[in-house]
Coordinates of C-alpha atoms in Angstrom, one line a residue:
M217 CA -70.2 70.7 -70.9
Q218 CA -73.5 68.6 -69.7
G219 CA -74.0 64.8 -69.1
P220 CA -76.3 62.9 -70.2
Q221 CA -80.0 64.2 -70.2
N222 CA -83.4 62.7 -69.8
G223 CA -83.7 59.8 -72.1
E224 CA -80.3 60.3 -74.1
D225 CA -80.2 58.4 -77.1
L226 CA -76.7 56.3 -78.0
N227 CA -76.9 57.4 -81.0
H228 CA -76.0 60.7 -80.7
Q229 CA -72.7 59.6 -78.7
P230 CA -69.7 59.7 -81.2
W231 CA -67.9 57.1 -79.6
Y232 CA -70.9 54.4 -80.0
H233 CA -71.2 52.4 -83.6
G234 CA -74.4 50.6 -83.3
L235 CA -74.1 47.2 -84.6
L236 CA -70.9 46.1 -85.5
S237 CA -69.0 43.3 -85.9
R238 CA -66.0 41.9 -83.7
Q239 CA -64.0 41.7 -87.3
K240 CA -64.9 45.2 -88.0
A241 CA -64.2 46.9 -84.9
E242 CA -61.0 45.4 -84.3
A243 CA -59.7 47.2 -87.5
L244 CA -61.0 50.3 -86.1
L245 CA -58.5 50.3 -83.3
L246 CA -55.2 50.4 -83.9
Q247 CA -53.0 52.1 -80.6
D248 CA -53.5 51.1 -77.1
G249 CA -56.0 52.9 -75.5
D250 CA -58.5 53.1 -79.0
F251 CA -62.0 52.2 -77.7
L252 CA -65.7 52.3 -79.1
V253 CA -68.7 51.0 -77.8
R254 CA -71.0 48.6 -80.4
A255 CA -74.1 46.8 -80.5
S256 CA -73.1 43.0 -80.3
G257 CA -74.7 40.8 -82.6
S258 CA -74.0 37.8 -80.9
R259 CA -75.0 39.1 -77.3
G260 CA -78.6 40.1 -79.1
G261 CA -77.6 43.5 -79.1
H262 CA -76.1 44.3 -75.8
P263 CA -73.1 46.6 -75.1
V264 CA -69.6 45.9 -75.6
I265 CA -66.7 48.2 -75.0
S266 CA -63.9 47.1 -77.5
C267 CA -60.7 48.3 -76.7
R268 CA -56.8 47.9 -77.9
W269 CA -54.4 47.4 -75.0
R270 CA -51.2 45.9 -75.0
G271 CA -51.5 44.8 -78.8
S272 CA -53.9 42.8 -78.8
V273 CA -58.3 44.2 -78.8
L274 CA -60.3 42.9 -75.9
H275 CA -64.2 43.0 -75.9
F276 CA -66.1 43.9 -72.8
E277 CA -69.6 43.1 -71.9
V278 CA -71.5 45.6 -70.4
F279 CA -74.3 44.4 -67.8
R280 CA -77.7 45.9 -68.2
V281 CA -79.6 45.3 -64.5
V282 CA -83.3 46.5 -65.3
M283 CA -84.9 47.7 -62.5
R284 CA -88.8 48.2 -61.1
P285 CA -89.8 52.1 -62.1
R286 CA -90.2 53.7 -59.7
P287 CA -89.8 58.1 -59.1
G288 CA -86.3 59.2 -58.5
R289 CA -84.3 56.4 -59.7
P290 CA -83.4 54.9 -62.9
A291 CA -85.1 52.5 -64.5
A292 CA -81.6 50.4 -65.4
L293 CA -78.2 50.4 -64.5
F294 CA -75.3 50.0 -66.5
Q295 CA -71.9 48.2 -64.8
L296 CA -69.0 46.3 -66.1
E297 CA -67.4 44.7 -62.7
D298 CA -68.5 46.1 -59.4
E299 CA -69.6 50.4 -59.8
R300 CA -73.1 50.8 -61.7
F301 CA -74.1 53.8 -63.5
P302 CA -77.3 55.1 -64.2
S303 CA -76.7 55.4 -67.9
M304 CA -74.5 54.2 -70.7
A305 CA -72.4 57.0 -71.1
A306 CA -72.0 58.0 -67.5
L307 CA -70.0 54.6 -67.6
V308 CA -67.8 55.3 -70.5
L309 CA -66.9 59.0 -68.8
S310 CA -66.3 57.7 -65.2
Y311 CA -63.9 55.0 -66.8
V312 CA -62.0 57.4 -69.4
T313 CA -61.9 60.8 -67.4
G314 CA -60.3 58.2 -64.3
C315 CA -58.2 56.1 -66.3
R316 CA -59.8 53.5 -64.8
P317 CA -59.1 49.8 -66.2
L318 CA -62.0 47.7 -67.3
S319 CA -61.3 44.6 -66.1
R320 CA -58.6 44.1 -63.0
A321 CA -57.4 41.3 -64.9
T322 CA -56.5 42.8 -68.2
G323 CA -55.4 46.2 -66.8
A324 CA -57.0 47.8 -69.9
V325 CA -57.2 51.8 -69.9
A326 CA -59.7 52.8 -72.2
S327 CA -58.2 57.1 -72.9
R328 CA -58.8 57.6 -76.6
P329 CA -62.8 57.1 -78.4
V330 CA -62.8 55.9 -82.2
I331 CA -65.5 58.2 -83.3
R332 CA -68.1 57.3 -86.2
Q333 CA -68.8 59.5 -89.5
G334 CA -72.4 59.5 -90.0
P335 CA -76.0 58.6 -88.0
L336 CA -77.2 55.8 -87.1
R337 CA -80.4 53.7 -87.6
R338 CA -82.2 53.4 -84.5
S339 CA -82.6 49.4 -83.9
F340 CA -83.7 47.0 -81.6
S341 CA -80.4 47.1 -78.9
E342 CA -81.0 50.7 -78.9
D343 CA -84.5 51.0 -77.7
T344 CA -83.3 48.5 -75.2
L345 CA -80.3 51.1 -73.7
M346 CA -82.0 54.0 -73.8
D347 CA -85.5 53.1 -71.9
C348 CA -83.3 54.6 -68.8
P349 CA -85.2 57.9 -67.8
V350 CA -82.5 59.2 -65.4
R351 CA -80.6 62.6 -65.1
T352 CA -77.2 62.3 -63.7
G353 CA -76.1 66.0 -63.3
H354 CA -73.4 68.1 -64.7
F355 CA -70.0 68.0 -65.7
R356 CA -67.2 70.2 -66.4
Y357 CA -63.9 69.8 -67.8
S358 CA -60.5 72.0 -67.4
Q359 CA -58.6 73.3 -70.9
S360 CA -55.9 71.1 -69.4
L361 CA -57.6 67.6 -70.7
G362 CA -56.9 69.4 -74.1
F363 CA -57.4 66.4 -77.5
F364 CA -55.9 63.4 -78.1
D365 CA -52.9 62.8 -81.3
S366 CA -54.7 62.2 -84.1
P367 CA -52.7 58.7 -85.6
Q368 CA -53.8 57.9 -89.2
R369 CA -56.8 55.7 -89.2
P370 CA -59.1 53.9 -91.6
P371 CA -61.6 56.2 -93.5
G372 CA -64.7 57.2 -91.4
T373 CA -62.8 57.4 -88.2
S374 CA -61.0 60.2 -85.9
T375 CA -59.8 60.8 -82.5
M376 CA -61.9 62.9 -80.0
P377 CA -61.0 65.0 -77.1
I378 CA -62.7 63.7 -73.6
S379 CA -65.1 66.6 -73.7
A380 CA -66.5 65.3 -76.3
L381 CA -67.4 62.1 -74.8
L382 CA -71.0 63.1 -74.3
R383 CA -73.0 65.2 -76.5
T384 CA -73.7 69.1 -76.0
G385 CA -77.0 70.7 -74.5
S386 CA -77.3 72.1 -78.3
D387 CA -78.0 68.8 -79.2
P388 CA -82.4 67.7 -79.8
V389 CA -83.6 65.7 -76.7
L390 CA -87.0 64.4 -77.7
P391 CA -88.4 63.5 -74.3
K392 CA -90.3 60.1 -73.8
A393 CA -94.5 60.9 -73.1
P394 CA -95.1 57.7 -70.3
A395 CA -97.4 55.4 -71.1
P396 CA -100.7 56.5 -69.5
L397 CA -101.6 55.4 -66.1
G398 CA -105.5 54.5 -67.2
T399 CA -104.1 51.7 -69.8
I400 CA -102.0 50.7 -67.7
A401 CA -104.5 50.3 -64.6
D402 CA -107.4 48.9 -66.9
N403 CA -105.6 46.1 -68.1
L404 CA -103.1 44.6 -64.8
R405 CA -105.8 42.9 -62.5
A406 CA -103.4 40.5 -60.2
S407 CA -106.6 38.4 -59.2
D408 CA -108.0 38.3 -62.2
G409 CA -109.4 35.0 -62.9
Q410 CA -109.4 35.0 -66.6
L411 CA -105.7 34.9 -66.6
H412 CA -105.4 31.4 -64.9
A413 CA -108.1 28.5 -64.4
K414 CA -107.0 28.3 -60.9
A415 CA -106.0 31.7 -59.5
P416 CA -102.1 30.9 -57.7
T417 CA -101.0 31.5 -54.4
K418 CA -98.4 33.9 -55.6
P419 CA -97.9 36.5 -58.2
L420 CA -96.3 35.1 -61.1
R421 CA -93.0 36.6 -61.7
T422 CA -93.5 36.7 -65.5
P423 CA -96.2 39.3 -65.8
S424 CA -99.1 38.8 -69.0
L425 CA -98.7 42.5 -69.5
A426 CA -97.9 44.0 -72.4
L427 CA -97.0 47.6 -71.9
T428 CA -97.5 49.9 -74.8
D429 CA -95.0 52.9 -75.5
A430 CA -96.2 56.2 -76.1
S431 CA -93.8 57.0 -78.7
G432 CA -95.0 54.6 -81.0
R433 CA -92.0 52.4 -81.3
P434 CA -92.5 48.4 -81.4
P435 CA -92.2 46.9 -77.7
T436 CA -89.3 45.7 -76.5
Y437 CA -88.9 42.5 -75.3
C438 CA -86.8 41.5 -72.2
E439 CA -86.0 37.4 -71.1
L440 CA -86.7 36.8 -68.1
V441 CA -84.5 34.0 -66.3
P442 CA -86.8 30.8 -65.9
R443 CA -87.3 29.9 -62.3
V444 CA -87.3 25.9 -63.4
P445 CA -85.7 24.4 -66.3
S446 CA -89.3 23.9 -67.3
A447 CA -90.6 27.1 -67.8
Q448 CA -91.6 28.5 -71.2
R449 CA -89.9 31.7 -72.5
I450 CA -92.4 34.7 -73.2
P451 CA -92.9 34.7 -77.3
P452 CA -90.7 37.5 -78.4
G453 CA -93.5 39.7 -80.2
Q454 CA -94.8 40.3 -76.2
S455 CA -93.4 43.2 -73.6
C456 CA -92.5 42.0 -70.1
L457 CA -91.5 44.2 -66.6
E458 CA -88.2 42.7 -65.1
P459 CA -88.5 41.8 -61.9
E460 CA -86.8 43.6 -59.0
S461 CA -84.8 41.3 -57.8
P462 CA -83.6 37.5 -59.5
W463 CA -85.7 34.2 -58.5
W464 CA -82.5 33.3 -56.6
E465 CA -82.8 36.2 -54.7
E466 CA -86.6 35.8 -53.8
E467 CA -86.0 31.9 -53.8
E468 CA -83.7 32.9 -50.3
E469 CA -87.1 34.9 -48.7
E470 CA -89.1 31.6 -49.4
M471 CA -86.5 29.0 -47.8
V472 CA -86.7 31.6 -44.9
K473 CA -90.2 31.7 -44.7
E474 CA -90.9 27.6 -45.2
D475 CA -91.1 25.2 -42.4
R476 CA -88.2 23.4 -41.2
C477 CA -89.0 20.0 -40.2
F478 CA -87.3 16.7 -41.1
A479 CA -89.1 15.1 -43.8
R480 CA -88.4 11.0 -44.6
P481 CA -86.3 10.9 -48.0
Q482 CA -88.7 9.0 -51.4
D483 CA -86.3 9.2 -53.8
E484 CA -83.0 9.8 -55.3
V485 CA -83.1 13.7 -56.7
S486 CA -81.4 14.6 -60.2
F487 CA -81.0 18.5 -60.6
C488 CA -80.0 18.0 -64.3
P489 CA -82.6 19.4 -66.6
P490 CA -84.6 17.6 -69.1
D491 CA -83.7 17.5 -72.5
T492 CA -85.5 20.5 -73.9
R493 CA -84.9 22.3 -77.0
S494 CA -81.8 23.3 -77.7
C495 CA -80.8 26.9 -79.3
L496 CA -77.2 26.1 -80.4
L497 CA -77.8 22.4 -81.5
G498 CA -80.4 20.7 -83.3
P499 CA -82.5 17.5 -82.7
Q500 CA -79.6 15.5 -84.6
N501 CA -76.0 16.6 -83.7
R502 CA -72.9 15.2 -84.8
P503 CA -69.6 15.6 -82.4
L504 CA -67.7 18.6 -82.2
D505 CA -70.0 20.7 -85.4
P506 CA -67.8 23.0 -86.4
K507 CA -70.1 25.8 -86.6
V508 CA -71.2 25.6 -83.2
L509 CA -67.8 25.5 -81.9
C510 CA -67.9 28.9 -84.2
I511 CA -70.4 30.2 -82.4
L512 CA -69.2 29.2 -79.2
R513 CA -65.6 30.8 -79.9
G514 CA -67.5 34.4 -80.3
L515 CA -69.6 33.7 -77.3
F516 CA -66.8 33.3 -75.0
L517 CA -64.8 35.9 -76.4
D518 CA -67.4 38.7 -75.9
H519 CA -67.4 37.8 -72.4
H520 CA -64.5 38.8 -70.2
P521 CA -63.4 36.1 -67.7
G522 CA -65.7 37.6 -65.0
S523 CA -68.9 37.3 -67.3
T524 CA -68.3 33.9 -68.0
A525 CA -67.9 33.1 -64.7
L526 CA -70.6 34.3 -63.1
H527 CA -72.8 32.3 -65.7
L528 CA -70.3 29.3 -64.8
L529 CA -71.2 29.7 -60.8
L530 CA -75.4 30.3 -62.0
V531 CA -75.1 27.0 -63.9
D532 CA -72.9 25.1 -60.9
C533 CA -75.3 26.3 -58.3
Q534 CA -78.4 24.5 -60.3
A535 CA -76.1 21.6 -60.9
A536 CA -75.1 21.2 -57.3
G537 CA -78.8 21.7 -56.2
L538 CA -77.7 25.2 -54.5
L539 CA -80.1 27.2 -56.0
G540 CA -83.1 26.7 -58.3
V541 CA -84.3 23.7 -55.7
T542 CA -88.0 23.1 -56.2
K543 CA -90.4 22.3 -53.4
I544 CA -91.1 18.5 -54.9
Q545 CA -87.6 18.4 -54.8
R546 CA -87.0 19.1 -51.2
A547 CA -89.6 17.2 -50.3
A548 CA -88.3 14.1 -52.1
M549 CA -84.5 14.5 -51.0
G550 CA -85.7 14.9 -47.1
V551 CA -83.3 18.2 -47.1
A552 CA -82.8 21.7 -48.5
T553 CA -79.9 21.4 -50.6
G554 CA -77.8 19.1 -53.0
L555 CA -74.7 19.9 -50.7
E556 CA -76.6 18.1 -48.1
L557 CA -77.9 15.2 -50.1
L558 CA -74.5 14.5 -51.9
T559 CA -73.1 13.6 -48.1
L560 CA -76.0 10.7 -47.5
P561 CA -76.6 7.5 -48.8
H562 CA -79.6 8.3 -51.2
G563 CA -77.2 11.4 -52.9
H564 CA -75.9 8.3 -55.3
R565 CA -77.3 9.8 -58.0
L566 CA -76.4 13.3 -57.6
R567 CA -72.9 12.7 -56.9
L568 CA -72.1 10.5 -60.3
E569 CA -73.9 13.8 -62.0
L570 CA -71.9 15.9 -60.7
L571 CA -68.2 13.6 -61.3
E572 CA -69.2 13.5 -64.7
R573 CA -69.8 17.2 -64.8
L574 CA -66.4 17.8 -63.8
E575 CA -64.8 15.6 -66.1
T576 CA -66.7 17.3 -69.2
L577 CA -66.1 20.5 -68.0
A578 CA -62.4 19.5 -67.6
L579 CA -62.5 18.1 -71.5
A580 CA -64.0 20.6 -73.2
G581 CA -61.6 23.2 -71.6
A582 CA -58.8 21.0 -73.0
L583 CA -60.2 21.1 -75.9
A584 CA -60.4 25.2 -76.2
V585 CA -56.6 24.5 -76.0
L586 CA -55.5 21.7 -78.6
G587 CA -58.7 22.5 -80.8
C588 CA -56.8 25.1 -81.9
S589 CA -55.1 24.3 -85.2
G590 CA -53.5 28.3 -86.0
P591 CA -50.7 29.7 -85.1
L592 CA -49.1 29.5 -81.9
E593 CA -50.1 32.8 -80.8
E594 CA -53.9 31.2 -80.8
R595 CA -53.1 28.7 -78.8
A596 CA -51.2 30.2 -76.5
A597 CA -54.2 33.1 -76.0
A598 CA -57.1 30.3 -75.4
L599 CA -54.5 29.1 -72.6
R600 CA -54.4 32.9 -71.3
G601 CA -58.1 32.6 -70.8
L602 CA -58.9 29.8 -69.5
V603 CA -56.1 31.0 -66.6
E604 CA -57.8 34.0 -66.4
L605 CA -61.4 32.3 -66.3
A606 CA -59.7 30.2 -63.4
L607 CA -58.6 33.2 -61.5
A608 CA -62.5 35.4 -62.0
L609 CA -63.3 31.8 -60.4
R610 CA -60.7 31.7 -57.1
P611 CA -62.1 32.4 -53.4
G612 CA -63.0 36.2 -53.1
A613 CA -63.7 36.6 -56.9
A614 CA -66.6 34.4 -57.9
G615 CA -65.9 31.9 -55.3
D616 CA -67.0 28.9 -57.4
L617 CA -64.5 26.1 -56.4
P618 CA -65.9 23.5 -58.8
G619 CA -65.3 25.4 -61.7
L620 CA -62.2 26.2 -60.6
A621 CA -61.8 22.5 -60.2
A622 CA -62.7 21.8 -64.2
V623 CA -60.6 24.9 -65.4
M624 CA -57.6 23.9 -63.5
G625 CA -58.1 19.9 -64.5
A626 CA -58.1 21.3 -68.4
L627 CA -55.0 23.2 -68.0
L628 CA -53.4 20.4 -65.7
M629 CA -54.0 17.5 -68.4
P630 CA -51.2 15.7 -69.7
Q631 CA -52.1 16.5 -73.4
V632 CA -52.3 20.4 -72.2
S633 CA -49.3 20.3 -70.2
R634 CA -46.8 18.7 -72.7
L635 CA -47.5 21.6 -74.8
E636 CA -44.1 23.3 -74.2
H637 CA -43.6 25.6 -77.4
T638 CA -47.1 26.6 -76.2
W639 CA -46.7 27.3 -72.3
R640 CA -43.3 29.2 -73.2
H641 CA -44.8 31.3 -75.4
L642 CA -47.3 31.9 -72.6
R643 CA -44.7 33.1 -70.0
R644 CA -42.8 35.1 -72.9
S645 CA -46.1 37.2 -73.9
H646 CA -48.0 37.0 -70.5
T647 CA -45.8 36.5 -67.7
E648 CA -48.1 37.8 -65.1
V649 CA -50.8 35.5 -66.2
A650 CA -48.3 32.5 -66.4
L651 CA -47.0 33.7 -63.1
A652 CA -50.5 33.7 -61.5
F653 CA -50.9 29.8 -62.4
E654 CA -47.9 28.4 -61.2
Q655 CA -47.4 30.9 -58.0
E656 CA -51.4 31.3 -57.3
L657 CA -53.6 28.7 -58.8
K658 CA -51.3 25.7 -58.9
P659 CA -51.1 25.9 -54.9
L660 CA -54.2 26.7 -54.2
M661 CA -56.0 23.7 -56.2
R662 CA -53.7 21.0 -54.4
A663 CA -54.4 22.8 -50.8
L664 CA -58.1 22.4 -52.4
D665 CA -57.8 18.5 -53.1
E666 CA -56.3 17.9 -50.1
G667 CA -58.9 19.3 -47.9
A668 CA -56.8 21.9 -46.7
G669 CA -58.0 25.1 -48.9
P670 CA -60.7 28.0 -48.3
C671 CA -63.7 26.8 -47.8
D672 CA -65.3 30.1 -45.8
P673 CA -68.9 30.6 -47.2
G674 CA -67.8 34.6 -47.0
E675 CA -64.8 34.1 -49.6
V676 CA -66.5 30.9 -51.3
A677 CA -69.9 30.9 -53.1
L678 CA -70.3 27.1 -53.7
P679 CA -67.2 24.9 -51.9
H680 CA -65.0 22.0 -53.5
W681 CA -67.4 18.9 -53.3
A682 CA -65.2 16.7 -55.8
P683 CA -62.9 15.2 -52.5
A684 CA -65.9 14.4 -50.7
V685 CA -68.2 12.9 -53.8
R686 CA -65.2 11.0 -54.9
L687 CA -64.1 9.5 -51.3
L688 CA -68.0 8.8 -50.8
E689 CA -68.2 7.0 -53.7
G690 CA -65.1 4.6 -53.3
E691 CA -62.6 5.8 -54.8
E692 CA -59.1 5.2 -52.8
L693 CA -56.9 8.0 -51.5
A694 CA -53.4 8.1 -53.5
G695 CA -50.0 8.5 -51.1
P696 CA -48.6 6.7 -48.0
L697 CA -50.7 5.3 -45.8
E698 CA -50.1 7.9 -42.9
E699 CA -51.4 10.8 -45.1
G700 CA -53.7 9.1 -46.5
C701 CA -55.5 8.7 -42.9
E702 CA -55.0 12.6 -42.4
R703 CA -56.6 13.4 -45.5
L704 CA -59.5 11.0 -45.0
L705 CA -60.4 12.7 -41.7
R706 CA -59.7 16.2 -43.4
T707 CA -62.1 15.2 -46.1
L708 CA -64.7 14.0 -43.5
H709 CA -64.8 17.1 -41.6
G710 CA -64.7 18.9 -44.8
A711 CA -68.2 17.4 -45.7
R712 CA -69.8 17.5 -42.6
Q713 CA -69.2 21.4 -42.4
M714 CA -70.2 21.9 -46.3
A715 CA -73.4 20.2 -45.5
G716 CA -73.7 22.5 -42.2
D717 CA -72.7 26.0 -43.6
A718 CA -75.4 25.2 -46.7
P719 CA -77.7 28.2 -45.7
K720 CA -74.1 30.2 -45.9
F721 CA -73.1 28.9 -49.2
R722 CA -76.3 29.5 -51.1
K723 CA -76.5 33.4 -49.4
A724 CA -73.4 34.1 -50.3
A725 CA -74.0 32.6 -53.9
A726 CA -77.5 34.5 -54.4
Q727 CA -75.0 37.7 -53.5
R728 CA -72.7 37.3 -56.4
L729 CA -75.3 36.7 -58.5
R730 CA -77.4 40.0 -57.2
G731 CA -78.3 41.9 -60.5
F732 CA -76.8 39.7 -62.6
Q733 CA -78.6 38.8 -66.6
P734 CA -77.4 35.9 -67.6
N735 CA -76.8 35.5 -71.3
P736 CA -79.4 32.1 -72.4
E737 CA -77.0 30.8 -75.0
L738 CA -74.0 31.1 -73.0
R739 CA -75.9 29.7 -70.1
E740 CA -77.3 26.7 -72.0
A741 CA -73.2 26.1 -73.4
L742 CA -71.9 25.6 -70.2
T743 CA -75.2 22.7 -69.0
T744 CA -73.8 19.2 -68.9
G745 CA -76.3 18.3 -71.4
F746 CA -75.2 20.3 -73.7
M747 CA -71.6 20.1 -73.2
R748 CA -71.9 16.3 -73.3
R749 CA -73.9 16.6 -77.0
L750 CA -71.1 19.1 -78.3
L751 CA -68.6 16.2 -77.3
W752 CA -70.1 13.3 -78.2
G753 CA -72.9 14.1 -80.4
S754 CA -76.4 12.9 -79.9
R755 CA -76.0 9.1 -80.2
G756 CA -72.8 9.0 -78.3
A757 CA -73.6 10.8 -75.7
S758 CA -76.0 8.3 -74.7
A759 CA -73.1 5.8 -74.2
P760 CA -71.7 4.8 -70.4
L761 CA -69.6 7.8 -68.9
S762 CA -66.1 5.6 -68.7
E763 CA -66.3 4.7 -72.4
R764 CA -67.2 8.6 -73.5
L765 CA -64.4 9.5 -71.2
E766 CA -61.8 7.0 -72.7
K767 CA -62.8 7.6 -76.4
F768 CA -62.3 11.5 -75.9
Q769 CA -58.8 11.2 -74.1
H770 CA -57.7 9.2 -77.2
V771 CA -59.3 12.1 -79.1
L772 CA -57.1 14.7 -77.4
S773 CA -53.8 12.7 -77.0
I774 CA -53.7 12.6 -81.0
L775 CA -54.5 16.3 -81.2
S776 CA -52.1 17.0 -78.9
Q777 CA -49.6 15.1 -80.7
R778 CA -50.2 17.3 -83.8
L779 CA -49.3 20.2 -82.5
E780 CA -46.3 19.6 -80.9
P781 CA -45.1 16.0 -82.4
D782 CA -42.5 14.3 -80.1
H783 CA -39.1 14.4 -81.1

């Protein structure tokens, strides 16, 4: 049996169902181990593996890492968590034949593919996924693998043997003609003065070249991650080449080349992006818009906790000034990163912004649980999702300690912790997750708040700045005087060490984000400005922070009482 050939089309894979909604996919998956691959509508057609495991259907987004075309290497790689594969078919083959869990957090194993009936119409997503001219070699299977059992299924679906995961060599393979090199050479002139009024000192990361495809298909649009918040997106009608390395990796090279000399601080710096047009919220929005909440629920369900943790790490690093800091901002604040700035007197504005972000994230997480007005299982599933996200943020994983603090703040909020029936159902239905919360996450969070938690840049990408920021903003330490003095000294020592290790943290964050392609909508949904408008509306977002927090705490208390009234 042959592996996927050069330029193989996903449409020929029997386990690929094309553009399929979550509801339809869940209806096709009947037994534990059943799986299919679909194109997610809410993710712009990106591939998602839907698998039934332990009675519930899980959806795992597959990352596509685009690489600059070079001889002898693939144009794109596909990955779920760690290992990358040269094609989607090779990824599915490896996980199914090796009985490997699709994610370490869930342990879900895809073993029984659900095949479709009939051909699929080629769409934008298939064009994107199949621009991967790579040969993965040949695979052979023994007869002992046999066939899977065939349960009763809805019309139009069936089960298949593992050997049918990859199509045979008898299927037609249409070679793709490469774009003529002469056309590319004529169009690409890096120093063409007509492209810019003033030639830039460094080539642009976003090329203005639109490559034509010899196959006659419309050009494929792939979105680049903007370097600065004010960067404009490329019009959807144009094509672009992905850079070989993301902007945060190139930024590390620039920091090494830049002269490091002392510069007197000029002004306080804000790393919050300016209010721009939102792709999820209109110019004017009301608090807790049901349509937006529904879209957000679909976004978070389409991403496994590891993916959401990387999105949160990226946004948190930008909010804290660890990544995405411009030369102008560095010159204005006199230091290289926000981790150094927040320990200085002129870091007052940054400290207030970080505290607001921490509080807002915690409120949004609590709303994810308290806003579930359906059955008890729905609230327990929301709790499980938050705990799994916290596990994906902890040291050794994404290493985003501010994000971990926000999620734990939501779980430990009084309005959430008082839901006895919901927590009891979580312990009964998801025992491992509940034990991880009680035995691992709560002691870890307690140690971090006391300044005694892990802070090694090797296992932490973004340190826990909250104790130092609160102390510098005048908040008093709770507890006896003797313990308070020891905690004060630990906090100050940790702040000094955090500022000194800022370059190491920046490097650790860039390593974790290497090859990561964020979803623009999910990335926006995790910003402070978006959550502020979502929770309080476009008008209420401008009110003082203390007033906003007090009102929303009251709203959460009402929701909590409605879910489980006091007896």
